Amino acid sequence: MNEYLPYIIFGITTGSVYGLSAMGLVLTYKTSGLLNFGHGAVCAAAAYTFYELRETQGLPWPLAALIAIVVFGFVTGLIFERVGLLLAGVHISYKIVGTVGILVGMRALISLVFGVDAKPFKPVLPGGTAFEINGVSISWDQVLQLGLGVGAAVGLYVFFKYTLLGTAMRGVVDDPQLLDMTGVSPARVRRSAWIIGSGFAAASGVLFAAAQQQLDVNVLSLLVVQAFGAAAIAQFKNLPMCFVGGIIVGLLQKLISKEVGTVDFLQGLDTNTPFIVLFLVLLLMPRGRLVEVGRHVKARAVPPSPFSPRVRASGFGLLAVGALLVPHVVGVRLPIWNTALTQVILFASLALLVRTSGQISLCHIGFAAIGAAAFGHMIGNGVPWGVAVLLGGLFAVPAGALIAIPAIRLSGLYLGLATFGFGVLLAQYAYNKEWMFGFGQIQTARPGGFDSDTRMYYLLLAVAVAAVLVVLMVERSRLGRLLRGLADSPVALSTLGTNVNVSRVLVFCLSTFLAGISGAVFASLFGSVNQDSFNYMQSLVALAVMAISGRRTVTIAVVAPILLIVVPGYISNPDATLWLQVGFGFAAVVAAAVSQGSFHKFVARHAVASADRIVDPVLVGERPEPVRAPAKQNEPVGVA
């Protein structure tokens, strides 16, 4: 038992931080219907704010903690409440896009302000030995950290059960109009919940950085996934159980680390325990308990093109001519365009999955990584280039089929969580195994006779056009009609006798196959490839870029690679990529907000509320006051 005792102690203290973060996440979800993927970015921003105040400005740590947790949490809560209101009336896929955009934008902004390198972080709570258990020392900071978590869990339980505001928070999502009739403002209730939730996120970020003894924006941003694992155990609704779930995740993580430390194949499972817990809970929990909070909003259909067939044909012709002329006008920047062509295939596959079928994927870069690794191994064994590319796509298909399993029983929010967890697990566990990239590089090669960048460009252009045509053919086929029906109303599709599960599996497998092809042709460009080329965060960036690139497959396939690859390649500023990610992230929030007109309604409502009189009654749906004729002389005013 003494061998396990240190791991149990560290697991409980680490799990208490996970629990704190999960409680803040679930609190805002229960009161707004918005599960915030940007929760981890709030944790990171608060930790960096505390570091700046304490280390750079020289403030005492209690004052720095007060500003970084209370003041920062208050301001962030006010901002997020406005964002949550904007996203309240959009489809669940756009809610995910909006909060993913927050994570992408805030993470890049933190890197711009504080740098991308990890920084040492001194302990926050007092140290020293408090007591010993069987010779194992328990420090004061561990005791206080656990005490803070327990106190927060108990305090929230009492708050929700015995206070008027807590009762109002439980009812604000279900029926805000009814709550408003009781004299309690739903806006004030939501605002209070966001402030408390952001304060919990800030506190967990500071405590987690202190436990790790370093500041790393990537690690701190991932605290949201640790919170997802704890929240999944609590079924995304029970706040005290969130804390218990955090303790369970922390304990499992430390106990697994003891057992797998000497087994190469199992190494890495300990750090990925929260993602495994999240994935398994979503896979095994009874479907009836995975009910999304908030009202269901039907996605708006893509409107018909405003252009005639002749105009569209002319546009495609001009696009084809421009693509053929690129090698003759871009000069030394042709490798940038070659890279962009490989991403045309990726975005076409993502558009098929997200736009056409209404599914969600936050791990598409992971599918491309599988295709790239398989391609490299095939090339190393003498397989011809074209066959190796196809095999790269085929090797990615089982991963798509695996993700299709939760897609059969999950949708929307929970499918997004499952794919996010799978993408992080793939990157942190599988990438460094020999059957993928290992810790070095995999040698790749171009096909014979295509050493020239110009020749390679035309080959990649042909592959990209073929991939887009395949997606367009699928969209115009019977399967495409089924996929659009799947996005619009899966229940109606099932009523008509169609097996929607088969459609889900097919679209995931096809999309994954194309993503694997994208990774394979990308890997062939540079002569070698490694795991750094496929950062899991790029899946989130890709989703954000796709959201702002249009609503049609061809538009997305053309515009998104230009925004993601070409534009940064033409900017010499070393921080250009980060600035673009800031823009992509916050533009994704705007794109999500305007996806169903909610942004315009929000602006109109607040403009009317702040005006002295109604300027445009039609805009707000109210009947204008009747215009009366002026009274005649010596006639009492008001007489008909």
PDB file of C-alpha atoms in Angstrom, residues 206-356:
ATOM      1  CA  VAL A 206      -3.576  29.180 -11.479  1.00  0.00           C
ATOM      2  CA  LEU A 207      -3.606  26.065  -9.274  1.00  0.00           C
ATOM      3  CA  PHE A 208      -2.846  23.735 -12.190  1.00  0.00           C
ATOM      4  CA  ALA A 209       0.111  25.879 -13.316  1.00  0.00           C
ATOM      5  CA  ALA A 210       1.406  25.835  -9.726  1.00  0.00           C
ATOM      6  CA  ALA A 211       1.096  22.036  -9.575  1.00  0.00           C
ATOM      7  CA  GLN A 212       2.947  21.666 -12.907  1.00  0.00           C
ATOM      8  CA  GLN A 213       5.453  24.365 -11.857  1.00  0.00           C
ATOM      9  CA  GLN A 214       5.437  25.820 -15.340  1.00  0.00           C
ATOM     10  CA  LEU A 215       3.323  27.937 -17.663  1.00  0.00           C
ATOM     11  CA  ASP A 216       2.598  26.350 -21.024  1.00  0.00           C
ATOM     12  CA  VAL A 217      -0.309  27.655 -23.075  1.00  0.00           C
ATOM     13  CA  ASN A 218      -0.836  24.298 -24.794  1.00  0.00           C
ATOM     14  CA  VAL A 219      -0.965  22.340 -21.526  1.00  0.00           C
ATOM     15  CA  LEU A 220      -3.200  24.882 -19.806  1.00  0.00           C
ATOM     16  CA  SER A 221      -5.579  25.075 -22.790  1.00  0.00           C
ATOM     17  CA  LEU A 222      -5.943  21.301 -22.563  1.00  0.00           C
ATOM     18  CA  LEU A 223      -7.226  21.652 -19.012  1.00  0.00           C
ATOM     19  CA  VAL A 224     -10.652  21.950 -20.624  1.00  0.00           C
ATOM     20  CA  VAL A 225     -10.380  18.328 -21.803  1.00  0.00           C
ATOM     21  CA  GLN A 226      -9.400  17.221 -18.320  1.00  0.00           C
ATOM     22  CA  ALA A 227     -12.551  19.025 -17.211  1.00  0.00           C
ATOM     23  CA  PHE A 228     -14.545  17.276 -19.945  1.00  0.00           C
ATOM     24  CA  GLY A 229     -13.551  13.907 -18.502  1.00  0.00           C
ATOM     25  CA  ALA A 230     -14.656  14.906 -15.008  1.00  0.00           C
ATOM     26  CA  ALA A 231     -17.852  16.504 -16.327  1.00  0.00           C
ATOM     27  CA  ALA A 232     -18.681  13.358 -18.306  1.00  0.00           C
ATOM     28  CA  ILE A 233     -18.631  11.306 -15.103  1.00  0.00           C
ATOM     29  CA  ALA A 234     -21.085  13.855 -13.669  1.00  0.00           C
ATOM     30  CA  GLN A 235     -23.258  13.489 -16.801  1.00  0.00           C
ATOM     31  CA  PHE A 236     -22.652  17.195 -17.488  1.00  0.00           C
ATOM     32  CA  LYS A 237     -25.227  18.281 -14.903  1.00  0.00           C
ATOM     33  CA  ASN A 238     -24.308  17.383 -11.294  1.00  0.00           C
ATOM     34  CA  LEU A 239     -21.948  20.014  -9.890  1.00  0.00           C
ATOM     35  CA  PRO A 240     -20.752  18.205  -6.720  1.00  0.00           C
ATOM     36  CA  MET A 241     -20.293  15.063  -8.820  1.00  0.00           C
ATOM     37  CA  CYS A 242     -18.004  17.093 -11.095  1.00  0.00           C
ATOM     38  CA  PHE A 243     -15.588  17.386  -8.209  1.00  0.00           C
ATOM     39  CA  VAL A 244     -15.867  13.658  -7.520  1.00  0.00           C
ATOM     40  CA  GLY A 245     -15.302  13.010 -11.224  1.00  0.00           C
ATOM     41  CA  GLY A 246     -12.169  15.152 -11.119  1.00  0.00           C
ATOM     42  CA  ILE A 247     -10.837  13.105  -8.186  1.00  0.00           C
ATOM     43  CA  ILE A 248     -11.584   9.870 -10.083  1.00  0.00           C
ATOM     44  CA  VAL A 249      -9.791  11.103 -13.204  1.00  0.00           C
ATOM     45  CA  GLY A 250      -6.789  12.302 -11.168  1.00  0.00           C
ATOM     46  CA  LEU A 251      -6.531   9.023  -9.256  1.00  0.00           C
ATOM     47  CA  LEU A 252      -6.759   6.918 -12.413  1.00  0.00           C
ATOM     48  CA  GLN A 253      -4.145   9.075 -14.086  1.00  0.00           C
ATOM     49  CA  LYS A 254      -1.559   8.690 -11.305  1.00  0.00           C
ATOM     50  CA  LEU A 255      -2.224   5.000 -10.666  1.00  0.00           C
ATOM     51  CA  ILE A 256      -1.914   4.181 -14.365  1.00  0.00           C
ATOM     52  CA  SER A 257       1.359   6.123 -14.505  1.00  0.00           C
ATOM     53  CA  LYS A 258       2.800   3.780 -11.878  1.00  0.00           C
ATOM     54  CA  GLU A 259       1.817   0.655 -13.796  1.00  0.00           C
ATOM     55  CA  VAL A 260       2.766   1.642 -17.348  1.00  0.00           C
ATOM     56  CA  GLY A 261       6.064   3.365 -16.643  1.00  0.00           C
ATOM     57  CA  THR A 262       8.122   0.310 -17.613  1.00  0.00           C
ATOM     58  CA  VAL A 263       6.045  -0.854 -20.613  1.00  0.00           C
ATOM     59  CA  ASP A 264       6.922   0.985 -23.833  1.00  0.00           C
ATOM     60  CA  PHE A 265       3.681   0.193 -25.628  1.00  0.00           C
ATOM     61  CA  LEU A 266       1.567   1.562 -22.782  1.00  0.00           C
ATOM     62  CA  GLN A 267       3.603   4.700 -22.099  1.00  0.00           C
ATOM     63  CA  GLY A 268       1.540   7.813 -22.619  1.00  0.00           C
ATOM     64  CA  LEU A 269      -1.734   6.306 -21.451  1.00  0.00           C
ATOM     65  CA  ASP A 270      -1.411   8.006 -18.068  1.00  0.00           C
ATOM     66  CA  THR A 271      -1.330  11.549 -19.478  1.00  0.00           C
ATOM     67  CA  ASN A 272      -4.242  10.670 -21.734  1.00  0.00           C
ATOM     68  CA  THR A 273      -6.439   9.201 -18.999  1.00  0.00           C
ATOM     69  CA  PRO A 274      -8.930  12.128 -19.060  1.00  0.00           C
ATOM     70  CA  PHE A 275      -9.455  11.676 -22.806  1.00  0.00           C
ATOM     71  CA  ILE A 276      -9.928   7.925 -22.434  1.00  0.00           C
ATOM     72  CA  VAL A 277     -12.428   8.489 -19.616  1.00  0.00           C
ATOM     73  CA  LEU A 278     -14.317  11.042 -21.728  1.00  0.00           C
ATOM     74  CA  PHE A 279     -14.447   8.750 -24.752  1.00  0.00           C
ATOM     75  CA  LEU A 280     -15.519   5.684 -22.757  1.00  0.00           C
ATOM     76  CA  VAL A 281     -18.202   7.526 -20.787  1.00  0.00           C
ATOM     77  CA  LEU A 282     -19.697   8.958 -23.977  1.00  0.00           C
ATOM     78  CA  LEU A 283     -19.561   5.514 -25.563  1.00  0.00           C
ATOM     79  CA  LEU A 284     -21.008   3.519 -22.648  1.00  0.00           C
ATOM     80  CA  MET A 285     -23.369   5.913 -20.864  1.00  0.00           C
ATOM     81  CA  PRO A 286     -27.057   5.212 -21.607  1.00  0.00           C
ATOM     82  CA  ARG A 287     -28.163   7.396 -24.479  1.00  0.00           C
ATOM     83  CA  GLY A 288     -31.113   8.782 -22.542  1.00  0.00           C
ATOM     84  CA  ARG A 289     -28.780  10.493 -20.078  1.00  0.00           C
ATOM     85  CA  LEU A 290     -26.881  12.372 -22.780  1.00  0.00           C
ATOM     86  CA  VAL A 291     -29.512  15.025 -23.348  1.00  0.00           C
ATOM     87  CA  GLU A 292     -28.221  18.390 -24.481  1.00  0.00           C
ATOM     88  CA  VAL A 293     -29.182  21.387 -22.351  1.00  0.00           C
ATOM     89  CA  GLY A 294     -31.171  24.137 -24.006  1.00  0.00           C
ATOM     90  CA  ARG A 295     -33.657  24.244 -26.823  1.00  0.00           C
ATOM     91  CA  HIS A 296     -33.090  22.447 -30.082  1.00  0.00           C
ATOM     92  CA  VAL A 297     -32.467  24.789 -33.019  1.00  0.00           C
ATOM     93  CA  LYS A 298     -32.811  23.562 -36.567  1.00  0.00           C
ATOM     94  CA  ALA A 299     -29.942  24.531 -38.841  1.00  0.00           C
ATOM     95  CA  ARG A 300     -30.693  26.858 -41.721  1.00  0.00           C
ATOM     96  CA  ALA A 301     -30.547  25.210 -45.118  1.00  0.00           C
ATOM     97  CA  VAL A 302     -27.972  26.426 -47.620  1.00  0.00           C
ATOM     98  CA  PRO A 303     -29.859  28.834 -49.897  1.00  0.00           C
ATOM     99  CA  PRO A 304     -29.815  28.229 -53.657  1.00  0.00           C
ATOM    100  CA  SER A 305     -27.088  29.967 -55.568  1.00  0.00           C
ATOM    101  CA  PRO A 306     -28.079  33.473 -56.688  1.00  0.00           C
ATOM    102  CA  PHE A 307     -26.119  32.993 -59.930  1.00  0.00           C
ATOM    103  CA  SER A 308     -27.385  31.384 -63.085  1.00  0.00           C
ATOM    104  CA  PRO A 309     -25.784  28.171 -64.413  1.00  0.00           C
ATOM    105  CA  ARG A 310     -24.012  30.185 -67.115  1.00  0.00           C
ATOM    106  CA  VAL A 311     -22.503  32.569 -64.581  1.00  0.00           C
ATOM    107  CA  ARG A 312     -21.399  29.663 -62.360  1.00  0.00           C
ATOM    108  CA  ALA A 313     -19.838  27.886 -65.344  1.00  0.00           C
ATOM    109  CA  SER A 314     -17.964  31.063 -66.231  1.00  0.00           C
ATOM    110  CA  GLY A 315     -16.742  31.371 -62.658  1.00  0.00           C
ATOM    111  CA  PHE A 316     -15.491  27.789 -62.611  1.00  0.00           C
ATOM    112  CA  GLY A 317     -13.758  28.411 -65.929  1.00  0.00           C
ATOM    113  CA  LEU A 318     -11.966  31.463 -64.588  1.00  0.00           C
ATOM    114  CA  LEU A 319     -11.013  29.516 -61.477  1.00  0.00           C
ATOM    115  CA  ALA A 320      -9.547  26.722 -63.626  1.00  0.00           C
ATOM    116  CA  VAL A 321      -7.571  29.181 -65.756  1.00  0.00           C
ATOM    117  CA  GLY A 322      -6.239  30.909 -62.637  1.00  0.00           C
ATOM    118  CA  ALA A 323      -5.209  27.571 -61.104  1.00  0.00           C
ATOM    119  CA  LEU A 324      -3.349  26.586 -64.284  1.00  0.00           C
ATOM    120  CA  LEU A 325      -1.492  29.918 -64.368  1.00  0.00           C
ATOM    121  CA  VAL A 326      -0.353  29.867 -60.710  1.00  0.00           C
ATOM    122  CA  PRO A 327       3.109  28.281 -61.309  1.00  0.00           C
ATOM    123  CA  HIS A 328       3.903  30.984 -63.890  1.00  0.00           C
ATOM    124  CA  VAL A 329       3.078  33.971 -61.674  1.00  0.00           C
ATOM    125  CA  VAL A 330       3.963  33.083 -58.068  1.00  0.00           C
ATOM    126  CA  GLY A 331       7.684  32.465 -58.604  1.00  0.00           C
ATOM    127  CA  VAL A 332       9.617  31.187 -55.580  1.00  0.00           C
ATOM    128  CA  ARG A 333       6.440  30.915 -53.500  1.00  0.00           C
ATOM    129  CA  LEU A 334       5.190  27.947 -55.500  1.00  0.00           C
ATOM    130  CA  PRO A 335       5.896  25.487 -52.594  1.00  0.00           C
ATOM    131  CA  ILE A 336       3.321  27.423 -50.550  1.00  0.00           C
ATOM    132  CA  TRP A 337       0.695  26.818 -53.235  1.00  0.00           C
ATOM    133  CA  ASN A 338       1.684  23.147 -53.425  1.00  0.00           C
ATOM    134  CA  THR A 339       1.023  22.838 -49.704  1.00  0.00           C
ATOM    135  CA  ALA A 340      -2.303  24.634 -50.121  1.00  0.00           C
ATOM    136  CA  LEU A 341      -3.391  22.122 -52.781  1.00  0.00           C
ATOM    137  CA  THR A 342      -2.939  19.277 -50.311  1.00  0.00           C
ATOM    138  CA  GLN A 343      -5.309  21.105 -47.957  1.00  0.00           C
ATOM    139  CA  VAL A 344      -7.954  21.458 -50.672  1.00  0.00           C
ATOM    140  CA  ILE A 345      -8.557  17.733 -50.260  1.00  0.00           C
ATOM    141  CA  LEU A 346      -8.739  18.061 -46.459  1.00  0.00           C
ATOM    142  CA  PHE A 347     -11.291  20.875 -46.548  1.00  0.00           C
ATOM    143  CA  ALA A 348     -13.397  19.128 -49.198  1.00  0.00           C
ATOM    144  CA  SER A 349     -13.621  16.106 -46.897  1.00  0.00           C
ATOM    145  CA  LEU A 350     -14.421  18.311 -43.896  1.00  0.00           C
ATOM    146  CA  ALA A 351     -17.128  20.143 -45.850  1.00  0.00           C
ATOM    147  CA  LEU A 352     -18.744  16.821 -46.785  1.00  0.00           C
ATOM    148  CA  LEU A 353     -18.816  15.721 -43.162  1.00  0.00           C
ATOM    149  CA  VAL A 354     -19.804  18.985 -41.452  1.00  0.00           C
ATOM    150  CA  ARG A 355     -21.708  21.027 -44.021  1.00  0.00           C
ATOM    151  CA  THR A 356     -23.466  18.276 -45.961  1.00  0.00           C
TER     152      THR A 356
END
